[in-house]
CSV table of C-alpha atoms in Angstrom, one decimal:
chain,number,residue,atom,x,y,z
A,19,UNK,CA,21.3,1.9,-7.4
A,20,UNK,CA,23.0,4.9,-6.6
A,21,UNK,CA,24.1,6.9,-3.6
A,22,UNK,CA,21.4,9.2,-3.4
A,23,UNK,CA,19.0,6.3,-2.3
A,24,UNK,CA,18.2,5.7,1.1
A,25,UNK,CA,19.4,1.9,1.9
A,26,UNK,CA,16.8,2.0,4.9
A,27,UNK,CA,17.9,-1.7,5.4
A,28,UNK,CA,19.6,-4.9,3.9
A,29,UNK,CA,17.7,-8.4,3.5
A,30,UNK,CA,18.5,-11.3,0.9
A,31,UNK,CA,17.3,-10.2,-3.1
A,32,UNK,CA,17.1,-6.8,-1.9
A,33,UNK,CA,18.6,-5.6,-5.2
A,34,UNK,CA,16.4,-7.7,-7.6
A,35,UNK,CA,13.6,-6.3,-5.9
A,36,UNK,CA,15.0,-2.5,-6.7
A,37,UNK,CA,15.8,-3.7,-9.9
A,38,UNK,CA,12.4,-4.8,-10.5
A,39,UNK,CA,11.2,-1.5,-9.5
A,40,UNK,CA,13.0,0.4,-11.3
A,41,UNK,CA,12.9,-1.7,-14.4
A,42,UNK,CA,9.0,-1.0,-14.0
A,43,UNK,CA,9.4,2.9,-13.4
A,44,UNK,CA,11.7,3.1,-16.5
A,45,UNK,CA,9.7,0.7,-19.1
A,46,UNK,CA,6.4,2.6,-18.1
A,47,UNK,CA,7.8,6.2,-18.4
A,48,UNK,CA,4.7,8.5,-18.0
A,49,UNK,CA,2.2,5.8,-18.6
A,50,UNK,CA,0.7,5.2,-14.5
A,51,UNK,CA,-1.2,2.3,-15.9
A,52,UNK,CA,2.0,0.8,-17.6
A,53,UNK,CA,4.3,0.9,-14.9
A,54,UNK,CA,2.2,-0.6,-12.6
A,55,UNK,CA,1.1,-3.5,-14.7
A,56,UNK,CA,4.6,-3.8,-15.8
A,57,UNK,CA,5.8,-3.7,-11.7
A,58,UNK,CA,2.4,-5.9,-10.6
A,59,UNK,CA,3.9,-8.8,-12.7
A,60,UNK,CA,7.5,-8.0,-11.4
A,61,UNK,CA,6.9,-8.6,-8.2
A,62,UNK,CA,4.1,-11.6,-8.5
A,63,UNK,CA,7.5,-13.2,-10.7
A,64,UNK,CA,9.6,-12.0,-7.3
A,65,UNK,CA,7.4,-13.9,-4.6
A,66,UNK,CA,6.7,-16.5,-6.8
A,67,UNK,CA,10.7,-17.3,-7.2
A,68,UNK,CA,11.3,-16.8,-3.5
A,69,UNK,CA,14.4,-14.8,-4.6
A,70,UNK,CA,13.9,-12.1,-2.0
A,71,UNK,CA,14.0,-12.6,2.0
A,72,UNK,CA,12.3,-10.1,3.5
A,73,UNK,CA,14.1,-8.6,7.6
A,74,UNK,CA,12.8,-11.1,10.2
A,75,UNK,CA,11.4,-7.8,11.4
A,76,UNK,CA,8.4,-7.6,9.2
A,77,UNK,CA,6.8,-10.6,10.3
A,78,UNK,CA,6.7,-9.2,13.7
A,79,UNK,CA,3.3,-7.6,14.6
A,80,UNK,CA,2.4,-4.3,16.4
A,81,UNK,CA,0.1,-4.2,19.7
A,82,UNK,CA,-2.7,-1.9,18.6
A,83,UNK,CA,-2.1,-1.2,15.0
A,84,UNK,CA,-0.7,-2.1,11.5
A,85,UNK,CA,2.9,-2.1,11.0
A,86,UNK,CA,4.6,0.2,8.8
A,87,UNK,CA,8.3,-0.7,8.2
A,88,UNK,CA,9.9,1.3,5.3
A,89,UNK,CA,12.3,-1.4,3.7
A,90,UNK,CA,14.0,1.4,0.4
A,91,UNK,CA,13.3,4.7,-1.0
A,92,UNK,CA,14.5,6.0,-4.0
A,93,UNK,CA,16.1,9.5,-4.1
A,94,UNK,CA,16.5,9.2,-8.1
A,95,UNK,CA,12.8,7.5,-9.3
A,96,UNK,CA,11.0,8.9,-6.5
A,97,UNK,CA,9.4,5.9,-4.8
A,98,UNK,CA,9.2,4.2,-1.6
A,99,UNK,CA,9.2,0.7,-0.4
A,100,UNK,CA,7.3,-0.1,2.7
A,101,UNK,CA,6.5,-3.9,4.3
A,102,UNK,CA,3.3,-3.9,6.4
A,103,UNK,CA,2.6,-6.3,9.1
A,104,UNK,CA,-1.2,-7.4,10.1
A,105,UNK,CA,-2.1,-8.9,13.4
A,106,UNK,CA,-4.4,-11.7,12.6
A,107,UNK,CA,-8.2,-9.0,12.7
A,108,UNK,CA,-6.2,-5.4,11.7
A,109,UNK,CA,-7.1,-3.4,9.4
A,110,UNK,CA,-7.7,0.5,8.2
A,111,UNK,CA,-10.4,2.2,8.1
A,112,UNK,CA,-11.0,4.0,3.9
A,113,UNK,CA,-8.4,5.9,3.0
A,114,UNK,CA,-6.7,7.1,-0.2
A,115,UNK,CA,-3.2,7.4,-1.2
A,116,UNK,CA,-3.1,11.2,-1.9
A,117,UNK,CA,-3.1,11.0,-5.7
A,118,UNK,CA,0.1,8.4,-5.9
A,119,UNK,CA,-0.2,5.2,-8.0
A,120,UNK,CA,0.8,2.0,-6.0
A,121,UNK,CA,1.1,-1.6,-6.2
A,122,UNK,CA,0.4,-4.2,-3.4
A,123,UNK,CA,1.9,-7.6,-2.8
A,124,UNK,CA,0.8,-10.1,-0.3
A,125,UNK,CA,3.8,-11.3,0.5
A,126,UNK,CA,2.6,-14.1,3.6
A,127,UNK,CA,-1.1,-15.0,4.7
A,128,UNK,CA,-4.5,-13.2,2.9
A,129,UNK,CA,-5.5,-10.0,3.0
A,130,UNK,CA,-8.8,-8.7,2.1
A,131,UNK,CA,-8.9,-5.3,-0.1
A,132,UNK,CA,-12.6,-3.5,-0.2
A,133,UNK,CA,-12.6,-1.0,-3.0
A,134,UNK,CA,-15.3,1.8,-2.9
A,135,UNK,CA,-16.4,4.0,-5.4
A,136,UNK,CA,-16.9,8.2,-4.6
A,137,UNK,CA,-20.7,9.1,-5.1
A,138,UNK,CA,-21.3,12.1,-3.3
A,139,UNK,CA,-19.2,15.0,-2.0
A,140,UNK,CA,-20.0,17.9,-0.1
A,141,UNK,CA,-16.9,19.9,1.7
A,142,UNK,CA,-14.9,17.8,3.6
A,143,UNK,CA,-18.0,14.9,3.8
A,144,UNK,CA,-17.8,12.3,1.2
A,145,UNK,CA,-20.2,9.4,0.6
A,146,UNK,CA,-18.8,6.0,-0.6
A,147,UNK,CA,-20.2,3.4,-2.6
A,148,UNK,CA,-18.7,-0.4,-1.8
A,149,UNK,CA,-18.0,-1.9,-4.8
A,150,UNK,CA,-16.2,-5.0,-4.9
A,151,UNK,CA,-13.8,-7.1,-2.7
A,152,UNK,CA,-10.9,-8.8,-3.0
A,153,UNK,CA,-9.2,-11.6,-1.1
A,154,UNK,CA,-4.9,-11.4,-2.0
A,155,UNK,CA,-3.5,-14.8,-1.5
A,156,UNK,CA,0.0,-14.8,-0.9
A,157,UNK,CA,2.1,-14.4,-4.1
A,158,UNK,CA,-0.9,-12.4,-5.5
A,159,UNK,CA,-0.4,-9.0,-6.1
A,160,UNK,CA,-2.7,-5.7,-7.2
A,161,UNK,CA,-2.8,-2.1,-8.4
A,162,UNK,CA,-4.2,1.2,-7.4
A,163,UNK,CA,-4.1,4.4,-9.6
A,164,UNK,CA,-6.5,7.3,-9.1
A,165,UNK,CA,-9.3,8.3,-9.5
A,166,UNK,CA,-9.9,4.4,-7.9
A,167,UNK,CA,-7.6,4.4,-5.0
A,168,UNK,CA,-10.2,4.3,-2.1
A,169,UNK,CA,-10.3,1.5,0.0
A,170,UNK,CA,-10.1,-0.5,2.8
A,171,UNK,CA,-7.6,-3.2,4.0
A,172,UNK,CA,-7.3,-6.0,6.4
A,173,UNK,CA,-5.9,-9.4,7.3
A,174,UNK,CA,-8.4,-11.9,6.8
A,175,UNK,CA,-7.2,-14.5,9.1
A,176,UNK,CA,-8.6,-13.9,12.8
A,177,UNK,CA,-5.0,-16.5,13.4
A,178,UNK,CA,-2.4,-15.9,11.2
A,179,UNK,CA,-0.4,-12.8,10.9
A,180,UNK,CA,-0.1,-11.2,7.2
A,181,UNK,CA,2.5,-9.4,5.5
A,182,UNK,CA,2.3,-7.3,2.7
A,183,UNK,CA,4.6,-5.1,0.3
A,184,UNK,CA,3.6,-1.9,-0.8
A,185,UNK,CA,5.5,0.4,-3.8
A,186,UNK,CA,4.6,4.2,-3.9
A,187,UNK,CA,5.0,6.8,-6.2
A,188,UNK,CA,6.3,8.2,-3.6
A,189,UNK,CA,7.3,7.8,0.2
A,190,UNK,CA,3.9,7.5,1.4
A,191,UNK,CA,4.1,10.0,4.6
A,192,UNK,CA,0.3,10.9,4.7
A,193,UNK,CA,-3.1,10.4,3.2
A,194,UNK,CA,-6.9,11.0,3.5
A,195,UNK,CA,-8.7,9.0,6.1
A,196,UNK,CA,-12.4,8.8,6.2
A,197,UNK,CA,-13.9,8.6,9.0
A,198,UNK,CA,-17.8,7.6,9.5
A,199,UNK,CA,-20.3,10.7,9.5
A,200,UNK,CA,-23.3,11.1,12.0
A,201,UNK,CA,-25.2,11.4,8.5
A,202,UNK,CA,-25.3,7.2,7.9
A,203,UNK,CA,-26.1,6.1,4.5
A,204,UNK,CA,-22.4,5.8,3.6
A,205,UNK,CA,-20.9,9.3,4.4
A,206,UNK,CA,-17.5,9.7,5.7
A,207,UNK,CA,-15.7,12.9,6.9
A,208,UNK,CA,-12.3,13.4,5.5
A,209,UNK,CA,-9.2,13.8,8.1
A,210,UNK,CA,-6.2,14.3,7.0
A,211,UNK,CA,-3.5,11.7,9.1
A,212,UNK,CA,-0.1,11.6,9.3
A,213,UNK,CA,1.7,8.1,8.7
A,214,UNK,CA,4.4,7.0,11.1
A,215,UNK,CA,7.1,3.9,10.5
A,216,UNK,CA,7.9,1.3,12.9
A,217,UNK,CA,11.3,0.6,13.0
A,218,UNK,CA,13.5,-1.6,10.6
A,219,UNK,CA,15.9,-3.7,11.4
């Protein structure tokens, strides 16, 4: 660690889970694909040790939406650390991530990940294939590198809340929504949406 990155906020194994990161970002070089296999086993090995507390904060749901509470970003590798929270029925709607690669942990509870495929596109109207979905247990995580990075997300308990960990590229400030066309038969229009945090504690 050095003291260009942003220590957003302290919790238990903190450092073993920057380590892990970085460990991944540094072993996989230019390769997308390597680093996040390499950081998709570091932090299945992380959950499964129960070396790293996560802020009592994250397990605290939002009235109306997802929450988004960025937990480390790193001024040196680039990337960005953010815990999401899921009220037992939230979800998103498709999105991309803008182009980054990322790796998703679930870190309490099961969330559901619906991956689509891009058939058509015509301007700022794209239609979308569904292709396969996943259930992540907790302890289980998985990757996303484009050109496959559209999808959906949401916690598939209607009573328990669900926690998950995402690692970006880079801090994830915006990306591609999708939003359902008049057209049917799978078409979405793009809109471009600003991401906001919940606070940390």
């Amino acid at each position: 660690m050095t003291t260009s990155d942003a220590n957003l906020c302290s919790f238990p194994g903190r450092d073993r889970l920057i380590a892990a990161v970085d460990d991944a970002v540094l072993h996989g070089g230019a390769d997308r694909s390597e680093i996040t296999r390499h950081l998709r086993d570091g932090l299945c090995a992380l959950m499964k040790a129960g070396s790293v507390e996560l802020p009592d904060c994250v397990f605290q749901t939002v009235p109306g939406h997802y929450a988004r509470r960025e937990l480390y970003r790193s001024r040196r590798h680039g990337y960005g650390v953010v815990a999401m929270t899921w009220a037992p029925g939230q979800g998103t709607k498709i999105h991309d991530h803008h182009g980054m690669w990322c790796v998703e942990g679930v870190w309490s509870g099961n969330i559901e990940i619906t991956q689509y495929d891009l058939a058509e596109r015509e301007g700022d109207e794209f239609r979308f294939v569904e292709c396969n979905t996943l259930t992540g247990n907790t302890g289980s995580a998985g990757c996303l590198i484009p050109p496959h990075e559209y999808h959906t997300i949401r916690n598939a308990s209607d009573r328990d809340v669900a926690v998950s960990v995402h690692i970006y590229e880079q801090p994830m400030t915006c990306c591609g929504l999708f939003e359902q066309s008049s057209r049917g038969d799978g078409w979405h229009r793009y809109v471009r949406k600003e991401l906001t945090l919940d606070a940390a504690a």
